[in-house]
PDB file of C-alpha atoms in Angstrom:
ATOM      1  CA  MET Q   1    -293.218-146.413 140.514  1.00 37.00           C
ATOM      2  CA  ASP Q   2    -292.661-144.595 143.810  1.00 42.00           C
ATOM      3  CA  GLU Q   3    -289.216-143.188 144.382  1.00 53.00           C
ATOM      4  CA  VAL Q   4    -287.148-145.163 146.896  1.00 60.00           C
ATOM      5  CA  ILE Q   5    -286.536-143.168 150.068  1.00 69.00           C
ATOM      6  CA  ASP Q   6    -282.826-142.565 150.614  1.00 76.00           C
ATOM      7  CA  PRO Q   7    -281.947-143.086 154.288  1.00 77.00           C
ATOM      8  CA  CYS Q   8    -278.597-141.284 153.887  1.00 85.00           C
ATOM      9  CA  PRO Q   9    -278.963-138.471 151.333  1.00 89.00           C
ATOM     10  CA  ALA Q  10    -275.755-136.726 152.424  1.00 93.00           C
ATOM     11  CA  HIS Q  11    -273.771-139.924 151.887  1.00 93.00           C
ATOM     12  CA  THR Q  12    -275.383-140.471 148.504  1.00 92.00           C
ATOM     13  CA  GLU Q  13    -274.473-136.899 147.555  1.00 94.00           C
ATOM     14  CA  ALA Q  14    -270.851-137.608 148.511  1.00 95.00           C
ATOM     15  CA  LEU Q  15    -270.897-140.737 146.341  1.00 94.00           C
ATOM     16  CA  CYS Q  16    -272.317-138.843 143.364  1.00 92.00           C
ATOM     17  CA  LYS Q  17    -269.761-136.057 143.815  1.00 94.00           C
ATOM     18  CA  ALA Q  18    -266.894-138.564 143.899  1.00 94.00           C
ATOM     19  CA  ILE Q  19    -268.154-140.345 140.787  1.00 92.00           C
ATOM     20  CA  GLY Q  20    -268.670-137.050 138.971  1.00 92.00           C
ATOM     21  CA  MET Q  21    -265.133-135.925 139.796  1.00 93.00           C
ATOM     22  CA  GLY Q  22    -263.752-139.236 138.602  1.00 91.00           C
ATOM     23  CA  LEU Q  23    -265.544-138.942 135.263  1.00 90.00           C
ATOM     24  CA  LEU Q  24    -264.424-135.323 134.846  1.00 92.00           C
ATOM     25  CA  ARG Q  25    -260.833-136.260 135.605  1.00 93.00           C
ATOM     26  CA  TRP Q  26    -261.006-138.958 132.930  1.00 94.00           C
ATOM     27  CA  GLN Q  27    -261.737-136.293 130.312  1.00 93.00           C
ATOM     28  CA  TYR Q  28    -258.360-134.704 131.028  1.00 95.00           C
ATOM     29  CA  VAL Q  29    -256.678-138.082 130.517  1.00 97.00           C
ATOM     30  CA  GLU Q  30    -258.434-138.417 127.176  1.00 96.00           C
ATOM     31  CA  THR Q  31    -257.386-134.889 126.174  1.00 96.00           C
ATOM     32  CA  ALA Q  32    -253.777-135.711 127.003  1.00 97.00           C
ATOM     33  CA  LEU Q  33    -253.965-138.932 124.961  1.00 97.00           C
ATOM     34  CA  TYR Q  34    -255.366-136.976 122.035  1.00 97.00           C
ATOM     35  CA  LEU Q  35    -252.463-134.524 122.143  1.00 97.00           C
ATOM     36  CA  VAL Q  36    -250.012-137.410 122.071  1.00 97.00           C
ATOM     37  CA  ALA Q  37    -251.831-139.032 119.145  1.00 96.00           C
ATOM     38  CA  LEU Q  38    -252.072-135.730 117.259  1.00 96.00           C
ATOM     39  CA  CYS Q  39    -248.380-135.017 117.724  1.00 94.00           C
ATOM     40  CA  PHE Q  40    -247.347-138.392 116.335  1.00 93.00           C
ATOM     41  CA  MET Q  41    -249.926-138.262 113.516  1.00 92.00           C
ATOM     42  CA  GLU Q  42    -248.133-135.152 112.248  1.00 88.00           C
ATOM     43  CA  THR Q  43    -251.361-133.722 110.841  1.00 92.00           C
ATOM     44  CA  ASP Q  44    -253.570-130.714 111.551  1.00 94.00           C
ATOM     45  CA  HIS Q  45    -255.979-130.519 114.486  1.00 95.00           C
ATOM     46  CA  GLN Q  46    -259.136-130.801 112.376  1.00 95.00           C
ATOM     47  CA  THR Q  47    -257.977-134.033 110.747  1.00 96.00           C
ATOM     48  CA  GLY Q  48    -256.507-135.507 113.902  1.00 95.00           C
ATOM     49  CA  SER Q  49    -259.616-134.674 115.915  1.00 96.00           C
ATOM     50  CA  ARG Q  50    -261.885-136.392 113.418  1.00 96.00           C
ATOM     51  CA  ILE Q  51    -259.735-139.524 113.517  1.00 96.00           C
ATOM     52  CA  PHE Q  52    -259.293-139.711 117.296  1.00 97.00           C
ATOM     53  CA  PHE Q  53    -262.766-138.742 118.475  1.00 95.00           C
ATOM     54  CA  TYR Q  54    -264.516-140.831 115.831  1.00 96.00           C
ATOM     55  CA  ILE Q  55    -263.291-143.726 117.976  1.00 96.00           C
ATOM     56  CA  LYS Q  56    -265.701-144.214 120.876  1.00 93.00           C
ATOM     57  CA  SER Q  57    -263.903-146.886 122.891  1.00 93.00           C
ATOM     58  CA  ALA Q  58    -261.308-145.653 125.378  1.00 95.00           C
ATOM     59  CA  ASP Q  59    -259.327-148.863 124.795  1.00 95.00           C
ATOM     60  CA  SER Q  60    -259.237-148.176 121.063  1.00 97.00           C
ATOM     61  CA  LYS Q  61    -258.148-144.558 121.577  1.00 97.00           C
ATOM     62  CA  LEU Q  62    -255.295-145.768 123.742  1.00 97.00           C
ATOM     63  CA  ALA Q  63    -254.415-148.420 121.145  1.00 97.00           C
ATOM     64  CA  LEU Q  64    -254.233-145.739 118.422  1.00 97.00           C
ATOM     65  CA  ALA Q  65    -251.932-143.532 120.497  1.00 97.00           C
ATOM     66  CA  ASP Q  66    -249.813-146.524 121.476  1.00 96.00           C
ATOM     67  CA  ARG Q  67    -249.428-147.658 117.874  1.00 95.00           C
ATOM     68  CA  LEU Q  68    -248.372-144.183 116.733  1.00 95.00           C
ATOM     69  CA  VAL Q  69    -245.827-143.760 119.518  1.00 95.00           C
ATOM     70  CA  SER Q  70    -244.431-147.273 119.039  1.00 92.00           C
ATOM     71  CA  LEU Q  71    -243.970-146.674 115.309  1.00 90.00           C
ATOM     72  CA  LYS Q  72    -242.432-143.217 115.483  1.00 88.00           C
ATOM     73  CA  LEU Q  73    -240.604-142.878 118.793  1.00 89.00           C
ATOM     74  CA  LYS Q  74    -237.251-144.550 118.342  1.00 77.00           C
ATOM     75  CA  GLN Q  75    -235.565-143.326 121.509  1.00 74.00           C
ATOM     76  CA  GLN Q  76    -235.486-146.038 124.192  1.00 73.00           C
ATOM     77  CA  THR Q  77    -235.708-143.633 127.126  1.00 74.00           C
ATOM     78  CA  GLY Q  78    -238.998-142.230 125.891  1.00 84.00           C
ATOM     79  CA  MET Q  79    -240.428-145.682 125.176  1.00 88.00           C
ATOM     80  CA  LYS Q  80    -239.775-146.749 128.755  1.00 89.00           C
ATOM     81  CA  PHE Q  81    -241.865-143.820 129.996  1.00 91.00           C
ATOM     82  CA  TRP Q  82    -244.571-144.522 127.437  1.00 95.00           C
ATOM     83  CA  GLU Q  83    -244.891-148.234 128.241  1.00 94.00           C
ATOM     84  CA  GLN Q  84    -245.623-147.390 131.859  1.00 94.00           C
ATOM     85  CA  ILE Q  85    -248.199-144.810 130.750  1.00 96.00           C
ATOM     86  CA  VAL Q  86    -249.968-147.447 128.627  1.00 97.00           C
ATOM     87  CA  LYS Q  87    -250.089-149.823 131.594  1.00 96.00           C
ATOM     88  CA  ASP Q  88    -251.420-147.114 133.925  1.00 96.00           C
ATOM     89  CA  THR Q  89    -253.990-145.956 131.362  1.00 97.00           C
ATOM     90  CA  ARG Q  90    -255.347-149.476 130.876  1.00 95.00           C
ATOM     91  CA  GLU Q  91    -255.926-149.671 134.622  1.00 93.00           C
ATOM     92  CA  ALA Q  92    -257.534-146.221 134.556  1.00 93.00           C
ATOM     93  CA  ILE Q  93    -259.906-147.328 131.790  1.00 93.00           C
ATOM     94  CA  ASP Q  94    -261.112-150.164 134.010  1.00 87.00           C
ATOM     95  CA  SER Q  95    -261.848-147.628 136.768  1.00 83.00           C
ATOM     96  CA  ARG Q  96    -263.555-145.272 134.327  1.00 85.00           C
ATOM     97  CA  ASN Q  97    -265.771-148.072 132.970  1.00 83.00           C
ATOM     98  CA  TRP Q  98    -266.718-148.974 136.515  1.00 76.00           C
ATOM     99  CA  LEU Q  99    -267.846-145.418 137.221  1.00 79.00           C
ATOM    100  CA  ALA Q 100    -269.932-145.343 134.055  1.00 78.00           C
ATOM    101  CA  HIS Q 101    -271.879-148.507 134.919  1.00 77.00           C
ATOM    102  CA  PHE Q 102    -272.395-148.422 138.659  1.00 80.00           C
ATOM    103  CA  GLU Q 103    -275.337-148.795 141.007  1.00 83.00           C
ATOM    104  CA  ARG Q 104    -275.629-147.397 144.514  1.00 87.00           C
ATOM    105  CA  PHE Q 105    -275.137-150.077 147.131  1.00 85.00           C
ATOM    106  CA  GLN Q 106    -276.425-149.595 150.670  1.00 88.00           C
ATOM    107  CA  LEU Q 107    -274.030-150.660 153.439  1.00 90.00           C
ATOM    108  CA  ASP Q 108    -274.780-151.791 156.967  1.00 88.00           C
ATOM    109  CA  GLU Q 109    -272.515-151.290 159.966  1.00 92.00           C
ATOM    110  CA  LYS Q 110    -270.630-154.541 159.336  1.00 91.00           C
ATOM    111  CA  ASP Q 111    -270.065-153.616 155.684  1.00 89.00           C
ATOM    112  CA  MET Q 112    -268.742-150.206 156.684  1.00 90.00           C
ATOM    113  CA  LYS Q 113    -266.312-151.745 159.140  1.00 93.00           C
ATOM    114  CA  ASP Q 114    -265.144-154.441 156.702  1.00 91.00           C
ATOM    115  CA  LEU Q 115    -264.658-151.889 153.913  1.00 90.00           C
ATOM    116  CA  GLU Q 116    -263.137-149.261 156.233  1.00 93.00           C
ATOM    117  CA  THR Q 117    -265.455-146.534 154.999  1.00 94.00           C
ATOM    118  CA  SER Q 118    -267.242-143.679 156.725  1.00 94.00           C
ATOM    119  CA  TYR Q 119    -270.148-143.772 154.263  1.00 94.00           C
ATOM    120  CA  ARG Q 120    -273.273-145.902 154.274  1.00 93.00           C
ATOM    121  CA  VAL Q 121    -273.303-146.110 150.485  1.00 92.00           C
ATOM    122  CA  ALA Q 122    -270.851-147.408 147.906  1.00 92.00           C
ATOM    123  CA  ALA Q 123    -270.825-148.305 144.208  1.00 88.00           C
ATOM    124  CA  SER Q 124    -271.327-151.800 142.851  1.00 83.00           C
ATOM    125  CA  TYR Q 125    -272.333-153.529 139.648  1.00 74.00           C
ATOM    126  CA  HIS Q 126    -276.010-153.451 138.725  1.00 64.00           C
ATOM    127  CA  HIS Q 127    -277.986-155.969 140.768  1.00 60.00           C
ATOM    128  CA  LEU Q 128    -279.287-157.585 137.547  1.00 60.00           C
ATOM    129  CA  ASP Q 129    -275.808-158.118 136.076  1.00 65.00           C
ATOM    130  CA  GLU Q 130    -275.420-161.867 136.606  1.00 64.00           C
ATOM    131  CA  HIS Q 131    -272.057-161.983 134.844  1.00 65.00           C
ATOM    132  CA  ALA Q 132    -270.593-159.466 137.280  1.00 58.00           C
ATOM    133  CA  ARG Q 133    -272.083-161.390 140.190  1.00 61.00           C
ATOM    134  CA  ARG Q 134    -270.805-164.808 139.157  1.00 60.00           C
ATOM    135  CA  ASN Q 135    -269.364-166.916 142.001  1.00 61.00           C
ATOM    136  CA  ASP Q 136    -271.787-165.075 144.320  1.00 58.00           C
ATOM    137  CA  LEU Q 137    -269.285-162.256 144.807  1.00 62.00           C
ATOM    138  CA  VAL Q 138    -270.317-158.606 144.840  1.00 64.00           C
ATOM    139  CA  ARG Q 139    -267.589-156.101 144.065  1.00 77.00           C
ATOM    140  CA  VAL Q 140    -268.033-152.847 145.965  1.00 84.00           C
ATOM    141  CA  ILE Q 141    -266.028-149.626 145.706  1.00 89.00           C
ATOM    142  CA  THR Q 142    -266.229-147.090 148.506  1.00 93.00           C
ATOM    143  CA  VAL Q 143    -266.460-143.317 148.239  1.00 94.00           C
ATOM    144  CA  GLU Q 144    -262.925-143.042 149.564  1.00 95.00           C
ATOM    145  CA  HIS Q 145    -261.633-145.443 146.904  1.00 93.00           C
ATOM    146  CA  ILE Q 146    -263.380-143.507 144.129  1.00 93.00           C
ATOM    147  CA  GLU Q 147    -261.869-140.261 145.428  1.00 95.00           C
ATOM    148  CA  HIS Q 148    -258.436-141.897 145.437  1.00 94.00           C
ATOM    149  CA  ASN Q 149    -258.937-143.112 141.859  1.00 93.00           C
ATOM    150  CA  ALA Q 150    -259.900-139.592 140.772  1.00 93.00           C
ATOM    151  CA  GLU Q 151    -256.633-138.289 142.187  1.00 94.00           C
ATOM    152  CA  GLU Q 152    -254.776-141.045 140.344  1.00 95.00           C
ATOM    153  CA  LEU Q 153    -256.394-139.863 137.100  1.00 95.00           C
ATOM    154  CA  ARG Q 154    -255.098-136.355 137.737  1.00 94.00           C
ATOM    155  CA  PHE Q 155    -251.622-137.804 138.272  1.00 95.00           C
ATOM    156  CA  LEU Q 156    -251.926-139.825 135.055  1.00 97.00           C
ATOM    157  CA  THR Q 157    -252.840-136.696 133.087  1.00 97.00           C
ATOM    158  CA  TYR Q 158    -249.669-135.006 134.332  1.00 96.00           C
ATOM    159  CA  LYS Q 159    -247.627-138.078 133.436  1.00 96.00           C
ATOM    160  CA  ILE Q 160    -248.942-138.133 129.844  1.00 97.00           C
ATOM    161  CA  ILE Q 161    -248.470-134.388 129.344  1.00 96.00           C
ATOM    162  CA  TYR Q 162    -244.903-134.406 130.651  1.00 95.00           C
ATOM    163  CA  PHE Q 163    -244.127-137.387 128.421  1.00 95.00           C
ATOM    164  CA  LEU Q 164    -245.341-135.269 125.510  1.00 95.00           C
ATOM    165  CA  ILE Q 165    -243.266-132.263 126.577  1.00 94.00           C
ATOM    166  CA  ASP Q 166    -240.112-134.263 127.225  1.00 92.00           C
ATOM    167  CA  HIS Q 167    -240.142-136.873 124.479  1.00 91.00           C
ATOM    168  CA  ALA Q 168    -242.383-135.886 121.543  1.00 88.00           C
ATOM    169  CA  PRO Q 169    -240.043-135.170 118.597  1.00 82.00           C
ATOM    170  CA  GLN Q 170    -242.500-132.818 116.844  1.00 83.00           C
ATOM    171  CA  LEU Q 171    -243.708-130.798 119.839  1.00 89.00           C
ATOM    172  CA  GLU Q 172    -243.055-127.395 118.253  1.00 90.00           C
ATOM    173  CA  LEU Q 173    -245.171-128.312 115.224  1.00 89.00           C
ATOM    174  CA  LEU Q 174    -247.933-129.523 117.526  1.00 91.00           C
ATOM    175  CA  LEU Q 175    -247.984-126.196 119.347  1.00 92.00           C
ATOM    176  CA  GLU Q 176    -248.563-124.405 116.042  1.00 92.00           C
ATOM    177  CA  ARG Q 177    -251.585-126.592 115.226  1.00 91.00           C
ATOM    178  CA  LEU Q 178    -253.502-126.418 118.511  1.00 94.00           C
ATOM    179  CA  PRO Q 179    -256.628-124.301 119.132  1.00 94.00           C
ATOM    180  CA  PRO Q 180    -255.884-121.350 121.455  1.00 95.00           C
ATOM    181  CA  ASP Q 181    -257.664-122.768 124.516  1.00 95.00           C
ATOM    182  CA  THR Q 182    -255.877-126.122 124.195  1.00 95.00           C
ATOM    183  CA  LEU Q 183    -252.540-124.401 123.688  1.00 95.00           C
ATOM    184  CA  GLN Q 184    -253.166-122.349 126.818  1.00 95.00           C
ATOM    185  CA  TRP Q 185    -253.898-125.538 128.775  1.00 95.00           C
ATOM    186  CA  LEU Q 186    -250.730-127.232 127.520  1.00 95.00           C
ATOM    187  CA  ASP Q 187    -248.700-124.106 128.243  1.00 94.00           C
ATOM    188  CA  SER Q 188    -249.894-124.263 131.850  1.00 93.00           C
ATOM    189  CA  PHE Q 189    -247.741-127.394 132.118  1.00 94.00           C
ATOM    190  CA  ARG Q 190    -244.859-126.164 129.977  1.00 92.00           C
ATOM    191  CA  LYS Q 191    -244.352-122.753 131.543  1.00 91.00           C
ATOM    192  CA  ARG Q 192    -245.061-123.313 135.206  1.00 90.00           C
ATOM    193  CA  PRO Q 193    -242.684-125.011 137.670  1.00 91.00           C
ATOM    194  CA  ARG Q 194    -243.062-128.773 137.631  1.00 91.00           C
ATOM    195  CA  PRO Q 195    -244.454-130.671 140.596  1.00 90.00           C
ATOM    196  CA  PRO Q 196    -241.626-132.557 142.342  1.00 90.00           C
ATOM    197  CA  GLU Q 197    -243.126-135.882 141.185  1.00 87.00           C
ATOM    198  CA  PHE Q 198    -242.262-134.970 137.578  1.00 87.00           C
ATOM    199  CA  PRO Q 199    -238.602-133.915 137.396  1.00 85.00           C
ATOM    200  CA  LEU Q 200    -236.908-133.164 134.106  1.00 82.00           C
ATOM    201  CA  PRO Q 201    -235.594-136.381 132.551  1.00 77.00           C
ATOM    202  CA  HIS Q 202    -231.845-136.944 132.410  1.00 64.00           C
ATOM    203  CA  LYS Q 203    -232.189-137.680 128.722  1.00 58.00           C
ATOM    204  CA  SER Q 204    -234.952-136.408 126.470  1.00 56.00           C
ATOM    205  CA  SER Q 205    -236.062-138.092 123.247  1.00 52.00           C
ATOM    206  CA  ARG Q 206    -236.086-134.631 121.664  1.00 54.00           C
ATOM    207  CA  GLN Q 207    -232.396-133.947 122.213  1.00 48.00           C
TER     208      GLN Q 207
END
């Protein structure tokens, strides 16, 4: 079959770049969730890794981490932070799943105006997915929206890591079990000044 000619290759490149960044940012969220799960498993990295990454579904990985935290974190202050993280991560999973199952959607001038986008392409469900297109509605996400979601994933990673630093009761033991490159990554949060969006909590679960 002949390749379809792309009338706006630069715009398609911007779409692909935004989607790629979003998927890369999700990997940091998953790494942060693993560190939380490992800390509350209270086991070594090799065992914890086999348990966590054997699970393929992002929802199930979140459910594992949530169950561990809910069982072992007794301090109410920490649980309040964690409950918001679970809510935000569930929303992030929806965005991540969207990025993994998208199709390029060509926009006309009216579409661009209605969607308030500068790009002639966007992402939508596959044109053969009748379930997604029920009620004759087509959901479209613009390049700008995908870029915004990618930034939200970066923010979520910070939120999970600072929850771990501030509220995990066995953090010191976790640090002893991590591979050197992962420890270095975690230390980049622990030892550098915090962004203003993540101040030190008034009360830590580890006190």
